[in-house]
Coordinates of C-alpha atoms in Angstrom, one line a residue:
Chain A
M1 CA -23.9 7.8 -3.5
I2 CA -21.7 4.9 -2.4
L3 CA -18.5 6.7 -3.4
I4 CA -19.5 10.1 -2.4
M5 CA -20.5 8.5 1.0
A6 CA -17.4 7.1 1.6
W7 CA -15.4 10.0 -0.2
R8 CA -17.5 12.6 2.6
N9 CA -17.2 9.8 5.5
I10 CA -13.3 10.3 5.4
W11 CA -13.7 13.9 6.0
R12 CA -16.4 13.8 9.1
N13 CA -13.6 13.6 11.7
P14 CA -10.3 15.8 9.8
T15 CA -7.8 14.9 11.9
R16 CA -8.3 11.3 11.9
S17 CA -8.0 10.8 8.3
W18 CA -5.1 13.1 8.3
V19 CA -3.5 10.8 11.2
V20 CA -4.1 7.7 8.7
I21 CA -3.2 9.8 5.7
A22 CA 0.2 11.0 7.1
A23 CA 0.8 7.4 8.3
I24 CA 0.5 6.2 4.7
A25 CA 2.2 8.8 3.3
L26 CA 4.8 8.2 5.8
G27 CA 4.6 4.2 5.0
I28 CA 5.5 4.8 1.3
W29 CA 8.0 7.6 2.2
A30 CA 9.6 5.4 4.2
A31 CA 9.1 2.3 1.9
I32 CA 10.6 4.4 -1.2
F33 CA 13.5 6.0 1.4
M34 CA 14.6 2.0 2.1
S35 CA 14.4 0.9 -1.0
G36 CA 16.5 4.0 -3.1
F37 CA 18.8 3.9 0.2
A38 CA 19.5 0.0 0.0
T39 CA 19.9 0.2 -4.1
G40 CA 22.1 3.4 -3.8
M41 CA 24.5 1.5 -1.2
M42 CA 24.1 -1.5 -3.6
N43 CA 25.7 0.3 -6.5
S44 CA 28.0 2.0 -4.9
Y45 CA 29.0 -1.6 -3.5
V46 CA 28.9 -2.9 -7.1
D47 CA 29.8 -0.4 -9.5
G48 CA 32.3 0.4 -7.2
A49 CA 33.4 -3.2 -7.9
I50 CA 32.8 -3.3 -11.3
S51 CA 35.1 0.1 -12.2
N52 CA 37.8 -0.8 -9.6
I53 CA 38.2 -4.6 -10.1
V54 CA 36.1 -6.7 -12.1
G55 CA 34.8 -4.6 -14.7
H56 CA 31.4 -6.0 -17.0
I57 CA 33.3 -8.9 -18.3
Q58 CA 36.7 -10.6 -18.2
I59 CA 38.1 -13.6 -20.1
H60 CA 40.4 -15.9 -19.1
H61 CA 42.1 -19.1 -20.0
P62 CA 39.6 -21.7 -18.7
S63 CA 42.2 -22.9 -15.9
F64 CA 43.7 -19.3 -15.4
Q65 CA 41.2 -18.5 -12.5
E66 CA 41.2 -21.7 -10.6
D67 CA 45.0 -21.6 -9.2
K68 CA 45.8 -18.4 -11.1
E69 CA 49.1 -19.6 -12.9
T70 CA 50.7 -17.4 -15.1
K71 CA 51.1 -19.9 -17.7
Y72 CA 47.6 -20.0 -18.4
I73 CA 47.9 -17.3 -21.0
I74 CA 44.9 -16.4 -23.6
S75 CA 45.1 -18.0 -26.7
E76 CA 43.7 -16.6 -30.2
L77 CA 44.2 -13.0 -28.1
D78 CA 44.0 -11.3 -31.7
L79 CA 41.3 -12.7 -33.0
L80 CA 39.4 -12.1 -29.8
T81 CA 40.1 -9.1 -29.3
E82 CA 39.7 -8.3 -32.4
E83 CA 35.9 -9.7 -32.0
I84 CA 35.7 -7.2 -28.8
K85 CA 36.5 -4.1 -30.4
N86 CA 34.0 -4.9 -32.8
Y87 CA 31.1 -4.9 -30.8
N88 CA 28.7 -2.2 -30.4
N89 CA 28.5 -1.6 -26.9
L90 CA 32.2 -2.3 -25.9
K91 CA 33.0 1.1 -23.7
A92 CA 36.0 0.2 -22.6
M93 CA 38.9 -2.9 -23.0
S94 CA 41.8 -3.6 -21.1
L95 CA 44.5 -6.5 -21.6
R96 CA 46.3 -7.6 -18.5
S97 CA 49.3 -9.9 -17.6
I98 CA 49.0 -11.1 -13.8
G99 CA 51.0 -13.0 -11.4
T100 CA 50.6 -13.7 -8.2
G101 CA 53.5 -13.5 -5.4
M102 CA 55.4 -11.0 -3.0
I103 CA 55.9 -7.1 -2.8
A104 CA 58.9 -6.6 -0.3
S105 CA 60.6 -3.3 1.3
S106 CA 63.6 -3.2 3.4
K107 CA 60.4 -3.2 6.8
G108 CA 58.4 -5.6 5.0
A109 CA 56.5 -7.8 3.2
R110 CA 53.3 -9.2 1.5
G111 CA 51.5 -11.1 -0.6
I112 CA 50.1 -9.7 -3.4
E113 CA 48.4 -10.0 -7.1
I114 CA 51.0 -8.1 -9.7
Q115 CA 48.9 -7.4 -12.3
G116 CA 50.9 -6.1 -15.7
V117 CA 48.2 -3.1 -17.7
D118 CA 48.6 -1.0 -20.5
P119 CA 48.2 2.6 -18.7
D120 CA 45.9 4.0 -21.5
S121 CA 43.7 1.1 -22.3
E122 CA 43.0 0.3 -18.2
A123 CA 42.6 3.8 -17.1
T124 CA 39.5 3.4 -19.5
V125 CA 38.2 0.2 -18.0
R126 CA 39.1 0.5 -14.1
Q127 CA 40.0 4.6 -13.9
L128 CA 42.9 4.3 -12.0
D129 CA 44.3 6.9 -13.2
T130 CA 41.8 8.9 -11.4
K131 CA 42.6 7.0 -8.1
I132 CA 46.4 8.7 -8.1
I133 CA 46.7 10.4 -4.9
D134 CA 50.1 10.6 -4.7
G135 CA 52.9 10.4 -7.2
D136 CA 51.8 9.2 -11.3
Y137 CA 50.1 7.4 -13.1
L138 CA 51.9 5.1 -15.1
N139 CA 54.4 6.2 -17.2
V140 CA 55.7 3.9 -20.0
E141 CA 58.6 6.2 -20.3
K142 CA 59.9 5.0 -17.3
R143 CA 61.9 1.9 -15.8
N144 CA 59.9 -0.7 -13.9
P145 CA 57.2 1.7 -12.5
I146 CA 54.5 0.2 -10.4
L147 CA 51.4 1.8 -8.3
I148 CA 50.6 0.7 -5.0
S149 CA 48.0 1.5 -3.2
Q150 CA 48.1 3.8 0.2
R151 CA 47.3 0.5 2.5
I152 CA 50.1 -0.9 1.1
A153 CA 52.3 2.5 0.9
D154 CA 51.9 2.5 5.0
K155 CA 52.1 -1.3 5.5
L156 CA 55.5 -1.0 3.5
N157 CA 56.6 2.5 4.8
V158 CA 57.7 3.1 0.9
K159 CA 56.8 6.4 -0.7
I160 CA 56.6 7.8 -4.3
R161 CA 60.2 7.1 -5.2
S162 CA 60.7 4.4 -3.1
R163 CA 62.5 0.7 -4.6
V164 CA 60.0 -1.9 -4.2
V165 CA 61.3 -5.8 -5.3
L166 CA 58.5 -7.5 -6.8
T167 CA 59.1 -11.9 -6.6
F168 CA 56.8 -14.2 -8.8
Q169 CA 56.8 -17.2 -10.9
D170 CA 58.0 -17.0 -13.9
L171 CA 55.9 -18.9 -17.4
E172 CA 58.7 -22.0 -16.7
G173 CA 57.8 -21.9 -12.6
E174 CA 61.0 -20.4 -11.9
I175 CA 61.1 -18.0 -8.8
I176 CA 61.9 -14.3 -10.3
S177 CA 62.7 -11.1 -8.1
A178 CA 62.6 -7.7 -9.8
A179 CA 63.3 -4.4 -8.6
F180 CA 60.6 -1.8 -9.7
R181 CA 60.0 2.0 -8.1
V182 CA 56.8 3.8 -7.0
N183 CA 55.6 5.8 -9.2
G184 CA 51.8 6.5 -7.7
I185 CA 50.1 5.4 -4.7
F186 CA 46.5 5.1 -5.2
D187 CA 43.8 4.5 -3.1
T188 CA 40.5 3.0 -4.7
K189 CA 38.5 3.2 -1.2
N190 CA 38.3 -0.6 -1.2
N191 CA 40.4 -1.8 1.4
Q192 CA 40.1 -5.4 0.2
F193 CA 41.5 -4.7 -3.1
D194 CA 43.8 -2.1 -2.0
E195 CA 45.9 -4.6 0.0
G196 CA 45.6 -7.2 -2.1
H197 CA 46.9 -5.4 -6.1
A198 CA 49.7 -3.7 -7.3
F199 CA 50.4 -2.2 -11.0
V200 CA 53.1 -2.3 -13.0
L201 CA 53.5 -2.3 -16.9
R202 CA 52.1 -5.0 -19.3
S203 CA 55.3 -5.4 -21.2
D204 CA 57.4 -4.8 -17.9
L205 CA 55.7 -8.0 -16.5
N206 CA 55.4 -9.9 -19.7
R207 CA 59.2 -9.9 -20.2
L208 CA 60.4 -10.6 -16.6
L209 CA 57.7 -13.6 -17.0
G210 CA 59.0 -14.7 -20.3
A211 CA 55.8 -14.4 -21.8
D212 CA 55.3 -12.7 -25.6
P213 CA 54.8 -8.6 -24.7
N214 CA 51.4 -8.9 -26.4
D215 CA 50.3 -12.1 -24.1
A216 CA 47.6 -11.5 -21.3
H217 CA 46.0 -13.2 -18.9
E218 CA 43.1 -11.5 -18.2
V219 CA 40.8 -8.8 -20.6
G220 CA 39.0 -6.8 -18.5
I221 CA 35.7 -5.3 -20.4
L222 CA 33.3 -2.6 -20.0
L223 CA 29.8 -2.0 -21.6
S224 CA 28.1 0.9 -22.0
E225 CA 24.9 -0.9 -21.6
K226 CA 25.1 -2.8 -18.5
E227 CA 21.6 -5.1 -19.3
E228 CA 23.7 -6.3 -22.7
I229 CA 26.1 -9.0 -20.9
K230 CA 23.4 -11.4 -20.9
N231 CA 23.1 -11.8 -24.1
I232 CA 27.1 -11.2 -25.3
V233 CA 28.5 -13.0 -22.8
P234 CA 26.9 -16.8 -24.4
Q235 CA 28.2 -15.3 -27.9
W236 CA 31.8 -14.8 -27.2
A237 CA 31.9 -18.3 -25.0
S238 CA 30.9 -20.1 -27.9
K239 CA 32.6 -18.2 -30.7
F240 CA 35.8 -18.2 -28.2
P241 CA 35.7 -22.2 -26.5
S242 CA 39.5 -22.5 -25.5
T243 CA 38.7 -18.9 -22.8
K244 CA 36.6 -18.7 -20.1
V245 CA 33.9 -15.8 -20.8
E246 CA 32.7 -14.5 -17.2
P247 CA 30.2 -11.8 -15.9
Y248 CA 30.9 -10.1 -13.5
Y249 CA 28.5 -11.6 -11.0
I250 CA 29.9 -15.0 -12.0
I251 CA 33.7 -13.4 -11.3
S252 CA 32.5 -12.2 -8.1
P253 CA 29.9 -13.8 -6.3
D254 CA 29.6 -12.0 -3.1
L255 CA 28.3 -9.1 -5.5
Q256 CA 25.2 -11.2 -6.7
L257 CA 24.4 -12.3 -3.3
Y258 CA 24.9 -8.9 -2.2
E259 CA 22.5 -7.6 -4.9
S260 CA 19.9 -10.7 -3.4
Q261 CA 20.7 -9.8 0.5
M262 CA 19.6 -5.7 -0.3
S263 CA 16.9 -6.7 -2.1
S264 CA 15.9 -9.5 1.0
I265 CA 16.4 -6.5 3.5
T266 CA 14.0 -4.3 2.0
M267 CA 11.3 -6.6 1.2
I268 CA 11.9 -7.6 5.1
Y269 CA 12.0 -3.3 6.4
L270 CA 8.9 -3.2 3.5
V271 CA 6.6 -5.9 5.7
V272 CA 7.5 -4.2 8.8
I273 CA 6.1 -0.7 7.4
L274 CA 2.9 -2.6 6.0
L275 CA 2.4 -4.7 8.8
A276 CA 2.5 -1.2 10.9
L277 CA -0.1 0.2 8.3
I278 CA -2.3 -2.7 8.7
F279 CA -2.9 -2.1 12.1
G280 CA -3.2 1.6 12.1
I281 CA -5.9 1.5 9.2
I282 CA -8.0 -1.5 11.0
N283 CA -7.8 0.6 14.5
T284 CA -8.7 3.4 12.4
M285 CA -11.4 1.9 10.2
L286 CA -12.9 -0.1 13.7
M287 CA -13.4 3.1 15.4
T288 CA -14.9 4.7 12.6
I289 CA -17.7 1.7 12.9
L290 CA -18.1 1.8 16.5
E291 CA -18.6 5.4 16.6
R292 CA -21.4 4.9 13.1
L293 CA -23.4 1.8 15.0
R294 CA -26.7 3.3 14.7
E295 CA -25.8 4.7 11.3
L296 CA -24.8 1.8 9.7
G297 CA -27.8 0.2 11.6
M298 CA -30.2 2.5 9.9
L299 CA -28.8 2.0 6.6
M300 CA -29.0 -1.7 6.8
A301 CA -32.7 -1.0 8.0
I302 CA -33.8 1.2 4.8
G303 CA -32.5 -1.1 2.5
M304 CA -28.8 -1.2 2.1
N305 CA -28.3 -4.4 1.5
K306 CA -24.4 -5.9 3.2
V307 CA -22.6 -5.9 -0.1
R308 CA -22.9 -2.0 -0.4
V309 CA -22.6 -2.1 3.3
F310 CA -19.3 -3.5 3.2
L311 CA -18.5 -1.7 -0.1
M312 CA -18.6 1.5 1.5
I313 CA -16.3 0.8 4.4
V314 CA -13.6 -0.6 2.2
L315 CA -14.0 2.1 -0.7
E316 CA -13.4 4.7 2.8
T317 CA -10.2 2.7 3.1
F318 CA -8.8 3.1 -0.3
M319 CA -9.8 7.3 -0.1
L320 CA -7.8 7.0 2.4
S321 CA -4.9 5.3 0.5
F322 CA -5.6 7.4 -2.8
V323 CA -4.9 10.1 -1.0
G324 CA -2.1 9.1 1.4
V325 CA -0.2 7.6 -1.4
P326 CA 0.1 10.1 -4.1
L327 CA 1.5 12.2 -1.3
G328 CA 4.0 9.5 0.1
L329 CA 5.1 9.1 -3.4
L330 CA 5.7 12.6 -4.3
L331 CA 7.6 13.4 -1.0
G332 CA 9.3 9.7 -1.6
T333 CA 10.3 11.1 -5.1
L334 CA 11.6 14.1 -4.1
T335 CA 13.7 12.9 -1.2
I336 CA 15.5 10.1 -3.7
S337 CA 15.9 12.6 -6.4
Y338 CA 17.6 15.1 -3.6
F339 CA 19.8 12.2 -2.6
G340 CA 20.3 10.6 -5.9
Q341 CA 21.9 14.6 -7.0
K342 CA 23.7 15.4 -3.7
G343 CA 24.3 12.2 -1.9
L344 CA 23.9 11.0 2.0
N345 CA 27.3 11.5 3.6
L346 CA 27.9 8.7 5.5
S347 CA 31.6 9.6 5.9
A348 CA 30.9 9.0 10.0
F349 CA 31.1 5.3 9.0
S350 CA 33.6 6.0 6.0
E351 CA 36.1 2.9 7.7
S352 CA 33.8 0.6 8.0
M353 CA 32.5 1.3 4.5
Q354 CA 35.5 1.2 2.8
M355 CA 36.1 -2.5 4.3
Y356 CA 33.5 -3.5 2.1
G357 CA 34.7 -1.8 -1.0
M358 CA 31.7 0.8 -1.0
S359 CA 32.2 4.9 -0.9
D360 CA 31.1 7.1 1.8
M361 CA 28.4 8.9 0.0
V362 CA 25.6 7.0 -1.2
Y363 CA 23.8 7.9 -4.2
F364 CA 20.3 6.9 -3.9
D365 CA 18.3 5.3 -6.7
L366 CA 15.1 3.2 -7.3
P367 CA 14.4 0.8 -10.0
A368 CA 11.4 2.8 -11.5
A369 CA 9.6 -0.2 -11.1
T370 CA 9.5 0.6 -7.1
Y371 CA 6.7 3.2 -8.1
W372 CA 4.2 1.4 -8.7
Q373 CA 5.6 -1.9 -6.8
V374 CA 4.9 0.3 -3.5
P375 CA 1.8 1.7 -4.1
L376 CA 0.4 -1.1 -5.4
L377 CA 1.0 -3.4 -1.9
V378 CA 0.5 -0.3 0.1
G379 CA -3.4 -0.7 -2.1
I380 CA -3.5 -4.2 -1.5
T381 CA -2.8 -3.5 2.4
A382 CA -5.7 -0.9 2.6
L383 CA -7.9 -3.9 0.9
M384 CA -6.7 -7.0 3.6
A385 CA -7.2 -3.4 6.5
S386 CA -10.3 -2.8 5.4
I387 CA -11.8 -6.3 5.1
Y388 CA -11.8 -6.8 9.0
P389 CA -13.7 -3.9 9.6
A390 CA -15.9 -3.8 6.8
I391 CA -17.1 -7.5 8.4
K392 CA -17.6 -6.4 11.4
A393 CA -19.9 -3.4 9.7
I394 CA -21.8 -6.2 7.7
R395 CA -22.0 -8.4 11.0
L396 CA -24.1 -5.7 13.0
K397 CA -28.1 -6.5 14.0
P398 CA -30.1 -3.3 12.3
V399 CA -32.0 -3.4 15.7
E400 CA -29.0 -3.9 18.0
A401 CA -26.9 -1.1 15.9
I402 CA -29.9 1.3 15.8
R403 CA -31.1 1.1 19.9
K404 CA -27.0 2.0 20.0
L405 CA -26.4 5.6 21.5
Chain B
M1 CA -54.9 -6.0 4.7
I2 CA -51.9 -5.1 5.0
I3 CA -50.1 -6.8 8.2
Q4 CA -50.8 -9.4 10.1
T5 CA -49.0 -11.0 13.1
K6 CA -49.5 -14.2 14.0
G7 CA -49.3 -15.1 18.2
I8 CA -46.1 -13.0 17.6
T9 CA -44.0 -13.7 20.9
K10 CA -40.5 -12.5 21.8
I11 CA -38.4 -13.3 25.2
Y12 CA -35.1 -11.8 25.3
N13 CA -32.4 -13.5 27.0
P14 CA -34.5 -16.7 26.5
N15 CA -30.8 -18.5 28.1
K16 CA -30.5 -16.9 30.9
I17 CA -32.7 -14.2 32.4
P18 CA -35.5 -14.2 30.2
V19 CA -38.0 -10.9 29.6
N20 CA -41.2 -11.5 27.9
A21 CA -41.4 -8.4 25.7
L22 CA -44.5 -10.0 23.7
N23 CA -46.8 -12.6 24.1
G24 CA -48.2 -13.6 21.6
V25 CA -49.9 -10.4 20.0
D26 CA -51.9 -11.1 17.2
L27 CA -52.7 -8.0 15.0
Q28 CA -54.2 -6.9 11.9
I29 CA -53.7 -3.6 10.0
E30 CA -55.6 -2.8 6.7
E31 CA -54.4 0.0 4.4
G32 CA -54.7 3.6 5.1
E33 CA -55.0 3.0 9.1
F34 CA -53.0 5.7 11.5
T35 CA -52.4 3.6 14.3
A36 CA -51.0 4.4 17.4
I37 CA -49.4 1.9 19.7
V38 CA -49.6 3.1 22.7
G39 CA -48.6 1.5 26.3
P40 CA -46.3 2.1 29.3
S41 CA -42.1 2.3 28.9
G42 CA -41.5 -2.1 28.9
S43 CA -45.1 -2.9 27.1
G44 CA -43.5 -3.8 24.4
K45 CA -44.8 -1.1 21.7
T46 CA -40.8 -0.9 20.3
T47 CA -40.0 -4.7 20.0
L48 CA -43.8 -5.1 18.2
L49 CA -42.6 -2.4 15.6
N50 CA -39.3 -3.8 15.4
I51 CA -40.8 -7.1 14.2
I52 CA -43.5 -5.8 12.3
G53 CA -40.3 -3.9 10.1
G54 CA -38.4 -7.0 9.8
L55 CA -36.1 -5.4 12.3
D56 CA -36.0 -7.9 14.7
Q57 CA -37.2 -11.5 14.9
A58 CA -40.2 -12.4 16.8
T59 CA -39.0 -16.2 19.0
Q60 CA -42.5 -17.1 18.0
G61 CA -45.1 -17.1 15.6
E62 CA -45.1 -15.3 12.2
V63 CA -45.5 -11.7 10.3
L64 CA -47.6 -11.7 7.0
I65 CA -46.8 -8.0 5.0
K66 CA -49.0 -7.9 2.4
G67 CA -49.5 -11.9 2.7
E68 CA -45.7 -12.7 2.7
N69 CA -44.3 -14.3 5.6
I70 CA -41.1 -12.0 6.8
S71 CA -40.6 -14.2 9.7
K72 CA -37.9 -16.7 8.3
M73 CA -36.8 -14.4 5.4
P74 CA -33.2 -14.4 5.1
D75 CA -31.2 -11.2 5.9
N76 CA -30.5 -10.1 2.3
Q77 CA -33.4 -10.5 1.0
L78 CA -35.3 -9.2 4.2
I79 CA -33.6 -5.8 3.4
D80 CA -34.5 -6.1 -0.1
F81 CA -38.1 -6.3 1.3
R82 CA -37.9 -3.6 3.7
K83 CA -36.5 -1.4 1.0
N84 CA -39.5 -1.6 -1.4
N85 CA -42.4 -2.5 1.3
I86 CA -41.3 -0.2 4.6
G87 CA -40.8 2.9 5.1
F88 CA -38.9 3.9 9.2
V89 CA -38.9 7.0 10.6
F90 CA -36.9 7.2 13.9
Q91 CA -37.3 8.7 17.1
A92 CA -33.5 9.9 16.7
Y93 CA -34.6 11.2 13.0
N94 CA -31.2 9.1 12.0
L95 CA -30.7 11.1 8.7
I96 CA -27.1 9.8 7.1
P97 CA -25.3 13.0 8.1
V98 CA -23.2 13.2 5.0
L99 CA -25.9 13.4 2.7
T100 CA -28.1 16.8 1.7
A101 CA -31.8 16.7 2.4
K102 CA -32.2 16.0 -1.0
E103 CA -29.9 13.0 -1.1
N104 CA -31.1 11.7 2.3
V105 CA -34.6 11.3 0.6
G106 CA -33.8 9.7 -2.4
F107 CA -30.9 7.6 -1.2
V108 CA -33.7 4.6 -0.9
M109 CA -34.6 5.1 -4.5
L110 CA -30.9 5.1 -5.5
L111 CA -30.6 1.9 -3.7
Q112 CA -34.0 0.9 -6.2
N113 CA -32.3 1.7 -8.6
R114 CA -34.9 4.0 -9.8
S115 CA -34.2 6.6 -12.8
K116 CA -32.0 10.1 -11.9
E117 CA -35.0 11.8 -13.2
E118 CA -37.2 10.1 -11.1
R119 CA -35.4 10.3 -8.3
D120 CA -35.3 14.3 -8.9
Q121 CA -38.9 15.1 -9.6
R122 CA -40.0 12.6 -6.1
V123 CA -37.5 14.3 -4.0
L124 CA -38.9 17.7 -5.2
E125 CA -42.1 17.1 -4.5
L126 CA -41.7 14.9 -0.9
L127 CA -39.5 18.3 0.2
Q128 CA -42.2 20.5 -0.8
S129 CA -45.4 18.0 0.8
V130 CA -42.8 18.3 4.1
G131 CA -42.5 21.8 3.6
L132 CA -38.4 21.8 3.0
E133 CA -38.7 22.8 -0.5
D134 CA -36.2 25.7 0.8
K135 CA -33.1 23.1 2.2
V136 CA -32.9 20.5 -0.3
N137 CA -29.1 20.9 -0.2
K138 CA -28.7 21.3 3.9
R139 CA -27.1 18.5 5.7
P140 CA -29.0 17.0 8.7
S141 CA -26.2 19.2 10.9
E142 CA -28.0 22.6 9.3
L143 CA -31.8 21.5 10.3
S144 CA -34.4 21.9 13.3
G145 CA -35.2 18.8 14.9
G146 CA -38.4 19.5 13.7
Q147 CA -37.2 20.2 9.9
Q148 CA -35.2 16.7 10.1
Q149 CA -38.1 14.6 11.0
R150 CA -39.5 15.5 8.1
V151 CA -36.6 15.5 6.2
A152 CA -37.1 11.9 7.4
V153 CA -40.6 11.3 6.7
A154 CA -39.8 12.3 3.1
R155 CA -37.2 9.5 3.2
A156 CA -39.4 6.9 4.5
L157 CA -41.9 8.5 1.3
A158 CA -39.9 8.5 -1.4
P159 CA -39.6 4.1 -2.1
K160 CA -43.4 4.5 -2.1
P161 CA -43.5 1.5 0.3
A162 CA -46.7 -0.4 1.8
F163 CA -46.7 1.6 4.9
I164 CA -45.0 3.6 7.5
L165 CA -43.7 2.8 10.9
A166 CA -42.3 5.6 13.1
D167 CA -41.2 5.0 16.7
E168 CA -42.1 7.9 19.2
P169 CA -40.8 10.1 15.9
T170 CA -42.2 13.6 18.0
A171 CA -40.2 12.1 20.9
N172 CA -38.1 14.7 20.4
L173 CA -40.2 17.7 19.0
D174 CA -41.1 20.7 20.5
S175 CA -45.4 21.3 20.4
V176 CA -44.9 23.6 17.1
S177 CA -42.8 20.8 15.1
T178 CA -44.8 18.1 16.1
N179 CA -48.4 19.1 15.3
N180 CA -46.2 20.5 12.0
L181 CA -44.9 16.4 11.7
L182 CA -48.5 15.5 12.4
D183 CA -50.5 17.5 10.1
I184 CA -48.2 16.6 7.3
M185 CA -48.4 12.9 8.3
A186 CA -52.3 13.3 8.8
R187 CA -52.7 14.9 5.4
L188 CA -50.4 11.9 3.2
N189 CA -52.6 9.6 5.1
E190 CA -55.6 11.3 3.9
E191 CA -54.6 12.5 0.5
E192 CA -52.4 9.2 -0.7
K193 CA -53.7 7.2 1.6
M194 CA -50.2 5.6 3.4
T195 CA -50.8 3.3 5.8
F196 CA -48.5 5.0 9.3
I197 CA -48.1 3.2 12.2
F198 CA -46.5 4.4 15.2
S199 CA -45.5 3.4 18.2
T200 CA -45.8 6.6 21.1
H201 CA -46.5 8.2 24.6
D202 CA -47.0 11.7 23.2
Q203 CA -51.1 12.2 23.8
R204 CA -50.9 14.9 20.6
V205 CA -49.8 11.2 18.7
I206 CA -52.4 9.7 20.0
D207 CA -55.3 11.8 20.0
R208 CA -54.5 12.4 15.9
A209 CA -54.8 8.6 15.7
R210 CA -57.5 6.8 14.2
R211 CA -56.9 3.7 15.9
V212 CA -55.2 3.2 19.2
I213 CA -53.8 -0.4 19.8
T214 CA -52.7 -0.4 24.0
L215 CA -50.4 -2.7 24.4
V216 CA -49.4 -3.4 28.5
D217 CA -47.0 -6.7 29.2
G218 CA -46.1 -7.9 25.9
K219 CA -50.3 -8.2 25.2
I220 CA -52.7 -6.3 23.6
A221 CA -55.0 -4.6 26.1
S222 CA -57.4 -2.9 24.3
D223 CA -58.0 -1.8 20.5
Q224 CA -59.9 0.9 20.0
V225 CA -61.0 2.5 16.5
K226 CA -62.5 6.1 16.8
S227 CA -65.1 6.6 14.6

């Protein structure tokens, strides 16, 4: 009966109840929207970084990452690559030789990381071939081809087939220079990466470094399941102690920081939304109680105890939430689904987003847990919001309440 | 004896401007009485009823219902006591607006955890006895004032209380509804030996009462039992 009374009570003033339901639904929608947007942004940044820069896992000589000296070549590379190739969750693998030096044209010079790659395997890890906006991808038939970014091309004032000179140290520490011809110009939409990297053939770079043609400084690995990183990294690390096996979030701690920052920001938004919701619900329920003073007094007069009165007020609040929550979830799910497929075009902020390595299209995504976490939080919020009005209700003195007009 | 009050005094605002609503009221009411408490406005009728009904506490004195002192009962115990022993009929009907007539009448029995069969049977009997068997599924807003008050009487009777307190029950009713209500209450008093105590200004109620207690300035000025 209390359930029936609570349900009917909330429809005594349908307009007011719908306002609260709309506020709850809107709150949930806003929380889901914010969470979906933030996750989408995060994915854009992290996935962009994974596919353009780091991959899921990188393997180096233990000292290579400290100062990137070319002498730190990976040992036991054959055994290592064999092991990696046999791994079930391997999606792609690429071997890279790396030199740090200068790229120069007649118009200028810039510091750069030169990566010697095998075109086919690199395309599977970084999809570099799909980022070419002018010219062609690396071609093993050509002599000393190089891929540079649009930003470097602009700064060095070079174009396709222009000649650039790379200067770097070989394995002996000697400075060497070599001329390369621009074969293609790429744009990964990540300004930082584009300004700092150029790609040549691994065979060319190894020859110039004085290294064996099969040597590499880096193994870039892409897995079919991102979640497998935590399992496989320690396995490989223990099997090949003379190498350093690192997941992307260790190689680029900024990615982990960004992930946690986004979670914190989402949580802050959620708290703000829930706070607004609490006050909205408290206000409405207090008004409801104020309007029903005489009735509540009468209920206590005829024998409804305080626990039941308390329960009735809490139930009324809960029921408002129970109508609002599915509505909010439905709206939120539809929004996430729409923007998850079509994406939200933020091309107006394209410049600044690319500066941080993000695409200007944000595809919303939402961790599955959010679909129960948000309603649960709203439920807890509704419960908290109902407590004060319910306490006000049970503190009423029947005789005083009945006297009220 | 069903009700006994001993030296009931009620002072409102004792720390500011004290108002003496009741001044040492001693009263005994026997089972089956049909008693009207009358008196001018401010004489303390409603206050006395509220104190007898355990809705208000006396500043001094004791109230014994069926020999049990309710003056110092804790709130929750008092609510339970009211639920099982006292029926209330209010001037403004005070039905639960979201419940039908049937649900209103059965509400207190539900609080008493009576079975559905028992509730349904008693509710139907009571609504028949107040002449509202055709209005069982109507909500208060769909009933006239007189009909609402009859539902209120049925509700008060439903848990089989020791007595019914009715505060100005006819104040908002026209004369037809008043006579109708009084007929019903008189019949219930005679047939079921239900004790009724009214506070009233209404001469029609006073005429039907078998005992009339007159309060003046918070004291019993006269206590007349009709033959």
